[in-house]
PDB file of C-alpha atoms in Angstrom:
ATOM      1  CA  MET E   8      18.129  10.888   3.803  1.00  0.00           C
ATOM      2  CA  SER E   9      18.755  14.559   3.412  1.00  0.00           C
ATOM      3  CA  GLY E  10      19.081  14.175  -0.349  1.00  0.00           C
ATOM      4  CA  PHE E  11      15.556  12.610  -0.671  1.00  0.00           C
ATOM      5  CA  LEU E  12      14.133  15.351   1.862  1.00  0.00           C
ATOM      6  CA  TYR E  13      15.815  17.691  -0.288  1.00  0.00           C
ATOM      7  CA  GLY E  14      13.965  16.270  -3.401  1.00  0.00           C
ATOM      8  CA  VAL E  15      10.544  16.486  -1.559  1.00  0.00           C
ATOM      9  CA  ALA E  16      10.890  19.954  -0.707  1.00  0.00           C
ATOM     10  CA  LEU E  17      12.379  20.873  -4.263  1.00  0.00           C
ATOM     11  CA  GLN E  18       8.999  19.016  -5.826  1.00  0.00           C
ATOM     12  CA  TRP E  19       6.618  20.574  -3.210  1.00  0.00           C
ATOM     13  CA  LYS E  20       8.078  24.091  -4.448  1.00  0.00           C
ATOM     14  CA  LEU E  21       7.810  23.082  -8.002  1.00  0.00           C
ATOM     15  CA  ASP E  22       4.215  22.050  -7.789  1.00  0.00           C
ATOM     16  CA  ILE E  23       3.398  25.260  -6.018  1.00  0.00           C
ATOM     17  CA  ARG E  24       4.356  27.035  -9.227  1.00  0.00           C
ATOM     18  CA  SER E  25       2.221  24.458 -11.315  1.00  0.00           C
ATOM     19  CA  LYS E  26      -0.907  25.987 -12.410  1.00  0.00           C
ATOM     20  CA  SER E  27      -2.303  22.593 -13.005  1.00  0.00           C
ATOM     21  CA  LEU E  28      -1.745  21.431  -9.594  1.00  0.00           C
ATOM     22  CA  LEU E  29      -2.980  24.729  -7.948  1.00  0.00           C
ATOM     23  CA  VAL E  30      -6.232  24.513  -9.658  1.00  0.00           C
ATOM     24  CA  THR E  31      -6.883  20.567  -8.922  1.00  0.00           C
ATOM     25  CA  CYS E  32      -5.582  20.943  -5.246  1.00  0.00           C
ATOM     26  CA  TYR E  33      -6.591  24.245  -4.013  1.00  0.00           C
ATOM     27  CA  ILE E  34      -8.603  26.500  -6.401  1.00  0.00           C
ATOM     28  CA  VAL E  35     -11.546  24.184  -7.487  1.00  0.00           C
ATOM     29  CA  PRO E  36     -11.901  21.985  -4.321  1.00  0.00           C
ATOM     30  CA  LEU E  37     -12.114  25.355  -2.231  1.00  0.00           C
ATOM     31  CA  ILE E  38     -14.412  26.873  -4.636  1.00  0.00           C
ATOM     32  CA  PHE E  39     -16.480  24.113  -4.842  1.00  0.00           C
ATOM     33  CA  PHE E  40     -16.467  24.030  -0.885  1.00  0.00           C
ATOM     34  CA  LEU E  41     -17.715  27.750  -0.685  1.00  0.00           C
ATOM     35  CA  LEU E  42     -20.478  27.548  -2.912  1.00  0.00           C
ATOM     36  CA  MET E  43     -21.870  24.064  -2.270  1.00  0.00           C
ATOM     37  CA  GLY E  44     -21.026  24.342   1.395  1.00  0.00           C
ATOM     38  CA  GLY E  45     -23.845  26.957   1.567  1.00  0.00           C
ATOM     39  CA  ILE E  46     -26.186  25.113  -0.804  1.00  0.00           C
ATOM     40  CA  PHE E  47     -26.011  21.868   1.136  1.00  0.00           C
ATOM     41  CA  THR E  48     -26.641  23.003   4.498  1.00  0.00           C
ATOM     42  CA  SER E  49     -29.513  25.417   3.426  1.00  0.00           C
ATOM     43  CA  VAL E  50     -31.141  22.570   1.627  1.00  0.00           C
ATOM     44  CA  MET E  51     -30.440  19.866   4.223  1.00  0.00           C
ATOM     45  CA  PRO E  52     -29.566  21.501   7.526  1.00  0.00           C
ATOM     46  CA  GLU E  53     -28.798  17.973   8.812  1.00  0.00           C
ATOM     47  CA  MET E  54     -25.801  17.719   6.235  1.00  0.00           C
ATOM     48  CA  ARG E  55     -23.854  20.299   8.748  1.00  0.00           C
ATOM     49  CA  SER E  56     -22.953  16.800  10.608  1.00  0.00           C
ATOM     50  CA  THR E  57     -20.939  15.584   7.666  1.00  0.00           C
ATOM     51  CA  LEU E  58     -19.862  18.437   5.500  1.00  0.00           C
ATOM     52  CA  ILE E  59     -16.334  18.183   6.474  1.00  0.00           C
ATOM     53  CA  GLN E  60     -15.914  14.886   5.435  1.00  0.00           C
ATOM     54  CA  SER E  61     -17.822  15.234   2.097  1.00  0.00           C
ATOM     55  CA  MET E  62     -15.909  18.411   1.052  1.00  0.00           C
ATOM     56  CA  ILE E  63     -12.872  16.548   1.834  1.00  0.00           C
ATOM     57  CA  VAL E  64     -13.903  13.678  -0.449  1.00  0.00           C
ATOM     58  CA  MET E  65     -14.429  15.897  -3.081  1.00  0.00           C
ATOM     59  CA  GLY E  66     -11.187  17.705  -2.656  1.00  0.00           C
ATOM     60  CA  VAL E  67      -8.954  14.694  -2.325  1.00  0.00           C
ATOM     61  CA  SER E  68     -10.287  12.850  -5.366  1.00  0.00           C
ATOM     62  CA  MET E  69      -9.801  15.864  -7.472  1.00  0.00           C
ATOM     63  CA  GLY E  70      -6.235  16.272  -6.520  1.00  0.00           C
ATOM     64  CA  ALA E  71      -5.401  12.717  -6.423  1.00  0.00           C
ATOM     65  CA  PHE E  72      -7.014  11.737  -9.942  1.00  0.00           C
ATOM     66  CA  ILE E  73      -7.191  14.818 -11.721  1.00  0.00           C
ATOM     67  CA  GLY E  74      -4.119  16.805 -10.576  1.00  0.00           C
ATOM     68  CA  LEU E  75      -1.264  13.855  -9.895  1.00  0.00           C
ATOM     69  CA  PRO E  76      -1.666  11.972 -13.004  1.00  0.00           C
ATOM     70  CA  PRO E  77      -0.434  14.717 -15.418  1.00  0.00           C
ATOM     71  CA  SER E  78       2.761  15.534 -13.318  1.00  0.00           C
ATOM     72  CA  LEU E  79       3.602  11.597 -13.484  1.00  0.00           C
ATOM     73  CA  VAL E  80       3.252  11.780 -17.382  1.00  0.00           C
ATOM     74  CA  GLU E  81       5.187  14.678 -17.802  1.00  0.00           C
ATOM     75  CA  THR E  82       7.910  13.056 -15.756  1.00  0.00           C
ATOM     76  CA  TYR E  83       7.911   9.416 -17.167  1.00  0.00           C
ATOM     77  CA  GLY E  84       6.653  10.514 -20.588  1.00  0.00           C
ATOM     78  CA  SER E  85       9.385  12.855 -21.407  1.00  0.00           C
ATOM     79  CA  ASN E  86      13.374  13.499 -21.298  1.00  0.00           C
ATOM     80  CA  ILE E  87      13.163  13.922 -17.401  1.00  0.00           C
ATOM     81  CA  LYS E  88      13.193  10.101 -17.260  1.00  0.00           C
ATOM     82  CA  LYS E  89      16.274   9.867 -19.286  1.00  0.00           C
ATOM     83  CA  VAL E  90      17.857  12.507 -16.901  1.00  0.00           C
ATOM     84  CA  TYR E  91      17.114  10.176 -13.861  1.00  0.00           C
ATOM     85  CA  GLN E  92      18.557   7.012 -15.618  1.00  0.00           C
ATOM     86  CA  ALA E  93      21.613   8.889 -17.076  1.00  0.00           C
ATOM     87  CA  ASN E  94      22.568  10.104 -13.639  1.00  0.00           C
ATOM     88  CA  GLY E  95      21.733   6.985 -11.750  1.00  0.00           C
ATOM     89  CA  VAL E  96      18.811   8.051  -9.896  1.00  0.00           C
ATOM     90  CA  PRO E  97      16.164   5.408  -9.079  1.00  0.00           C
ATOM     91  CA  LEU E  98      12.962   5.675 -11.258  1.00  0.00           C
ATOM     92  CA  TYR E  99      10.770   5.357  -8.132  1.00  0.00           C
ATOM     93  CA  LEU E 100      12.009   8.350  -6.466  1.00  0.00           C
ATOM     94  CA  GLY E 101      10.220  10.696  -8.840  1.00  0.00           C
ATOM     95  CA  LEU E 102       7.215   9.045  -7.880  1.00  0.00           C
ATOM     96  CA  ILE E 103       7.849   9.199  -4.129  1.00  0.00           C
ATOM     97  CA  THR E 104       8.619  12.616  -4.314  1.00  0.00           C
ATOM     98  CA  MET E 105       5.586  13.787  -6.100  1.00  0.00           C
ATOM     99  CA  PHE E 106       3.560  11.420  -4.299  1.00  0.00           C
ATOM    100  CA  LEU E 107       4.561  13.136  -0.955  1.00  0.00           C
ATOM    101  CA  SER E 108       4.352  16.348  -2.472  1.00  0.00           C
ATOM    102  CA  ALA E 109       0.704  15.977  -3.592  1.00  0.00           C
ATOM    103  CA  PHE E 110       0.245  14.472  -0.047  1.00  0.00           C
ATOM    104  CA  ILE E 111       0.960  17.577   1.657  1.00  0.00           C
ATOM    105  CA  HIS E 112      -0.818  19.730  -0.816  1.00  0.00           C
ATOM    106  CA  LEU E 113      -3.751  17.716  -0.188  1.00  0.00           C
ATOM    107  CA  MET E 114      -3.626  17.609   3.531  1.00  0.00           C
ATOM    108  CA  MET E 115      -3.267  21.569   3.708  1.00  0.00           C
ATOM    109  CA  THR E 116      -6.368  21.748   1.705  1.00  0.00           C
ATOM    110  CA  CYS E 117      -8.332  19.635   3.902  1.00  0.00           C
ATOM    111  CA  ILE E 118      -7.185  21.346   6.837  1.00  0.00           C
ATOM    112  CA  ILE E 119      -8.540  24.592   5.378  1.00  0.00           C
ATOM    113  CA  ILE E 120     -11.685  23.098   4.999  1.00  0.00           C
ATOM    114  CA  LEU E 121     -11.529  21.789   8.479  1.00  0.00           C
ATOM    115  CA  LEU E 122     -11.183  25.304   9.824  1.00  0.00           C
ATOM    116  CA  LEU E 123     -13.396  27.269   7.662  1.00  0.00           C
ATOM    117  CA  ALA E 124     -16.264  24.861   7.818  1.00  0.00           C
ATOM    118  CA  PRO E 125     -17.677  25.451  11.502  1.00  0.00           C
ATOM    119  CA  ILE E 126     -16.978  29.337  10.641  1.00  0.00           C
ATOM    120  CA  LEU E 127     -18.781  29.592   7.483  1.00  0.00           C
ATOM    121  CA  PHE E 128     -21.498  26.848   7.873  1.00  0.00           C
ATOM    122  CA  GLU E 129     -21.959  25.837  11.176  1.00  0.00           C
ATOM    123  CA  ALA E 130     -20.491  22.361  10.458  1.00  0.00           C
ATOM    124  CA  ALA E 131     -19.868  20.189  13.198  1.00  0.00           C
ATOM    125  CA  LEU E 132     -16.094  19.220  13.889  1.00  0.00           C
ATOM    126  CA  PRO E 133     -14.978  15.511  14.086  1.00  0.00           C
ATOM    127  CA  VAL E 134     -15.556  14.157  17.532  1.00  0.00           C
ATOM    128  CA  HIS E 135     -12.029  12.365  17.749  1.00  0.00           C
ATOM    129  CA  PHE E 136      -9.395  14.324  15.898  1.00  0.00           C
ATOM    130  CA  PRO E 137      -6.829  11.345  16.104  1.00  0.00           C
ATOM    131  CA  GLU E 138      -9.001   8.896  14.447  1.00  0.00           C
ATOM    132  CA  PHE E 139     -10.306  11.332  11.773  1.00  0.00           C
ATOM    133  CA  PHE E 140      -6.649  12.557  10.859  1.00  0.00           C
ATOM    134  CA  LEU E 141      -5.276   9.022  10.504  1.00  0.00           C
ATOM    135  CA  ALA E 142      -8.588   8.253   8.706  1.00  0.00           C
ATOM    136  CA  LEU E 143      -7.982  11.328   6.137  1.00  0.00           C
ATOM    137  CA  ALA E 144      -4.130  10.278   5.493  1.00  0.00           C
ATOM    138  CA  ILE E 145      -5.361   6.911   4.763  1.00  0.00           C
ATOM    139  CA  TYR E 146      -7.715   7.975   2.258  1.00  0.00           C
ATOM    140  CA  ILE E 147      -5.351  10.426   0.649  1.00  0.00           C
ATOM    141  CA  ILE E 148      -2.507   7.696   0.684  1.00  0.00           C
ATOM    142  CA  VAL E 149      -4.940   5.303  -1.139  1.00  0.00           C
ATOM    143  CA  SER E 150      -6.381   7.887  -3.696  1.00  0.00           C
ATOM    144  CA  LEU E 151      -2.856   9.020  -4.753  1.00  0.00           C
ATOM    145  CA  SER E 152      -1.867   5.592  -5.255  1.00  0.00           C
ATOM    146  CA  ILE E 153      -4.916   5.171  -7.770  1.00  0.00           C
ATOM    147  CA  GLY E 154      -3.897   8.322  -9.371  1.00  0.00           C
ATOM    148  CA  SER E 155      -0.283   7.206  -9.713  1.00  0.00           C
ATOM    149  CA  ILE E 156      -1.297   4.287 -11.649  1.00  0.00           C
ATOM    150  CA  LEU E 157      -3.208   6.535 -13.943  1.00  0.00           C
ATOM    151  CA  GLY E 158      -0.067   8.689 -14.244  1.00  0.00           C
ATOM    152  CA  LEU E 159       2.150   5.786 -15.043  1.00  0.00           C
ATOM    153  CA  ILE E 160      -0.122   3.841 -17.401  1.00  0.00           C
ATOM    154  CA  VAL E 161      -1.504   6.370 -19.781  1.00  0.00           C
ATOM    155  CA  LYS E 162       1.015   8.500 -21.696  1.00  0.00           C
ATOM    156  CA  ASN E 163      -1.218  10.916 -23.780  1.00  0.00           C
ATOM    157  CA  GLN E 164      -2.437  13.696 -21.878  1.00  0.00           C
ATOM    158  CA  ALA E 165      -5.929  13.944 -23.709  1.00  0.00           C
ATOM    159  CA  LYS E 166      -6.660  10.198 -22.886  1.00  0.00           C
ATOM    160  CA  LEU E 167      -5.678  10.810 -19.243  1.00  0.00           C
ATOM    161  CA  THR E 168      -8.070  13.501 -18.836  1.00  0.00           C
ATOM    162  CA  MET E 169     -10.846  11.450 -20.229  1.00  0.00           C
ATOM    163  CA  ILE E 170      -9.636   8.343 -18.026  1.00  0.00           C
ATOM    164  CA  ALA E 171      -9.493  10.720 -14.850  1.00  0.00           C
ATOM    165  CA  GLN E 172     -12.794  12.233 -15.009  1.00  0.00           C
ATOM    166  CA  LEU E 173     -14.268   8.458 -15.209  1.00  0.00           C
ATOM    167  CA  VAL E 174     -12.755   7.893 -12.143  1.00  0.00           C
ATOM    168  CA  PHE E 175     -13.238  11.162 -10.456  1.00  0.00           C
ATOM    169  CA  LEU E 176     -17.041  11.652 -11.408  1.00  0.00           C
ATOM    170  CA  PRO E 177     -18.150   8.212 -10.011  1.00  0.00           C
ATOM    171  CA  SER E 178     -16.252   8.517  -6.845  1.00  0.00           C
ATOM    172  CA  ILE E 179     -18.111  11.591  -6.272  1.00  0.00           C
ATOM    173  CA  MET E 180     -21.375  11.130  -7.476  1.00  0.00           C
ATOM    174  CA  LEU E 181     -21.617   7.486  -5.993  1.00  0.00           C
ATOM    175  CA  SER E 182     -19.662   7.924  -2.716  1.00  0.00           C
ATOM    176  CA  GLY E 183     -22.727   9.259  -0.639  1.00  0.00           C
ATOM    177  CA  ILE E 184     -21.313  12.987  -0.099  1.00  0.00           C
ATOM    178  CA  MET E 185     -24.382  14.299  -2.479  1.00  0.00           C
ATOM    179  CA  PHE E 186     -26.782  11.874  -0.821  1.00  0.00           C
ATOM    180  CA  PRO E 187     -27.276   8.528   0.821  1.00  0.00           C
ATOM    181  CA  THR E 188     -26.339   5.585  -1.269  1.00  0.00           C
ATOM    182  CA  HIS E 189     -29.359   3.874  -0.403  1.00  0.00           C
ATOM    183  CA  MET E 190     -31.648   6.080  -2.430  1.00  0.00           C
ATOM    184  CA  LEU E 191     -29.498   4.933  -5.779  1.00  0.00           C
ATOM    185  CA  PRO E 192     -30.265   1.852  -7.540  1.00  0.00           C
ATOM    186  CA  ASP E 193     -28.896  -1.284  -6.321  1.00  0.00           C
ATOM    187  CA  PHE E 194     -26.186  -1.715  -9.215  1.00  0.00           C
ATOM    188  CA  LEU E 195     -25.092   2.114  -8.921  1.00  0.00           C
ATOM    189  CA  GLU E 196     -24.426   1.587  -4.980  1.00  0.00           C
ATOM    190  CA  THR E 197     -22.641  -1.357  -5.822  1.00  0.00           C
ATOM    191  CA  ILE E 198     -20.786   0.177  -8.584  1.00  0.00           C
ATOM    192  CA  GLY E 199     -19.850   3.045  -5.938  1.00  0.00           C
ATOM    193  CA  HIS E 200     -18.682   0.631  -3.590  1.00  0.00           C
ATOM    194  CA  LEU E 201     -15.538  -0.206  -5.737  1.00  0.00           C
ATOM    195  CA  PHE E 202     -14.237   3.543  -5.486  1.00  0.00           C
ATOM    196  CA  PRO E 203     -12.172   4.502  -2.326  1.00  0.00           C
ATOM    197  CA  ALA E 204     -14.070   7.389  -2.014  1.00  0.00           C
ATOM    198  CA  SER E 205     -17.197   5.770  -0.178  1.00  0.00           C
ATOM    199  CA  TRP E 206     -14.922   3.961   2.180  1.00  0.00           C
ATOM    200  CA  GLY E 207     -12.818   6.787   3.171  1.00  0.00           C
ATOM    201  CA  TYR E 208     -16.056   8.965   3.450  1.00  0.00           C
ATOM    202  CA  ARG E 209     -17.403   6.242   5.688  1.00  0.00           C
ATOM    203  CA  LEU E 210     -13.745   5.858   7.619  1.00  0.00           C
ATOM    204  CA  MET E 211     -13.944   9.543   8.393  1.00  0.00           C
ATOM    205  CA  LEU E 212     -17.071   9.775   9.940  1.00  0.00           C
ATOM    206  CA  ASP E 213     -17.702  10.041  13.576  1.00  0.00           C
ATOM    207  CA  HIS E 214     -17.203   6.320  15.045  1.00  0.00           C
ATOM    208  CA  GLY E 215     -16.291   5.136  11.456  1.00  0.00           C
ATOM    209  CA  PHE E 216     -12.855   4.511  12.281  1.00  0.00           C
ATOM    210  CA  GLN E 217     -13.137   0.679  12.189  1.00  0.00           C
ATOM    211  CA  PHE E 218     -11.658  -2.247  10.201  1.00  0.00           C
ATOM    212  CA  GLU E 219     -14.784  -2.909   8.158  1.00  0.00           C
ATOM    213  CA  ASN E 220     -14.464   0.677   6.511  1.00  0.00           C
ATOM    214  CA  MET E 221     -10.821   0.197   6.218  1.00  0.00           C
ATOM    215  CA  TRP E 222      -9.839  -3.326   4.796  1.00  0.00           C
ATOM    216  CA  TYR E 223     -10.923  -2.502   1.206  1.00  0.00           C
ATOM    217  CA  LEU E 224      -8.611   0.690   1.230  1.00  0.00           C
ATOM    218  CA  ILE E 225      -5.692  -1.486   2.364  1.00  0.00           C
ATOM    219  CA  LEU E 226      -6.390  -4.002  -0.405  1.00  0.00           C
ATOM    220  CA  VAL E 227      -6.369  -1.030  -3.038  1.00  0.00           C
ATOM    221  CA  PHE E 228      -3.237   0.373  -1.858  1.00  0.00           C
ATOM    222  CA  CYS E 229      -1.585  -2.681  -1.643  1.00  0.00           C
ATOM    223  CA  ALA E 230      -2.687  -4.016  -5.401  1.00  0.00           C
ATOM    224  CA  ALA E 231      -1.518  -0.230  -6.091  1.00  0.00           C
ATOM    225  CA  VAL E 232       1.766  -0.647  -4.882  1.00  0.00           C
ATOM    226  CA  ILE E 233       2.365  -3.608  -6.757  1.00  0.00           C
ATOM    227  CA  VAL E 234       1.062  -2.148 -10.207  1.00  0.00           C
ATOM    228  CA  CYS E 235       2.896   0.832  -9.613  1.00  0.00           C
ATOM    229  CA  GLY E 236       6.043  -1.540  -9.418  1.00  0.00           C
ATOM    230  CA  VAL E 237       5.609  -3.528 -12.334  1.00  0.00           C
ATOM    231  CA  LEU E 238       4.705  -0.101 -14.354  1.00  0.00           C
ATOM    232  CA  LEU E 239       8.040   1.384 -12.934  1.00  0.00           C
ATOM    233  CA  LYS E 240      10.070  -1.684 -14.221  1.00  0.00           C
ATOM    234  CA  LYS E 241       8.421  -1.531 -17.569  1.00  0.00           C
ATOM    235  CA  GLN E 242       9.451   2.255 -17.816  1.00  0.00           C
ATOM    236  CA  LYS E 243      13.223   1.145 -16.597  1.00  0.00           C
ATOM    237  CA  SER E 244      13.301  -1.548 -19.634  1.00  0.00           C
ATOM    238  CA  LYS E 245      12.388   0.941 -22.348  1.00  0.00           C
TER     239      LYS E 245
END
């Protein structure tokens, strides 16, 4: 256990030095929050009640879909994988340590947004903090599980960037954080429900922590765990 915790701590320190992760988990989400938070609350003052949840969905989606996958490609698409195998280290250990490290980074970003939003934009704080943080943790875990699939299945960085954007952009535009989903055409609203962002957003809203907003996230996570397991087995056989 001590070795595992050391690995997580080491990966966290390495991620801090990673320019890619720094940009996708901290700089871009926080800049977006500072710029768009003022615009949203000026144009739509009623958005103060959901501003924190909206900005968190954006930050988590960027970190999970654009920040984590390149780190996985660097590990499983390079000689680092051979080092793991040569030393008898399970291949899944790298995925788990990067997953937990990204979870910590994204949680820190979300806490920064949670602390600054009421001060800067008079945003409403969540009514029930335990439920909010549990919903947030679930949403981060599910989003990172999808990011893990992207990092394991796509080997080329250029293709990975394109595919990650194809997951990230609909997650933001069709989730309801920019405007109510009922304003969208029916087919776009349906497509939006395929992405975890819309479910995570509703789950984090006040009184939104209910099974009807959670079951799809649980289903996606279970499916992602199975897919990641299959992909790691394929990595081991290569």
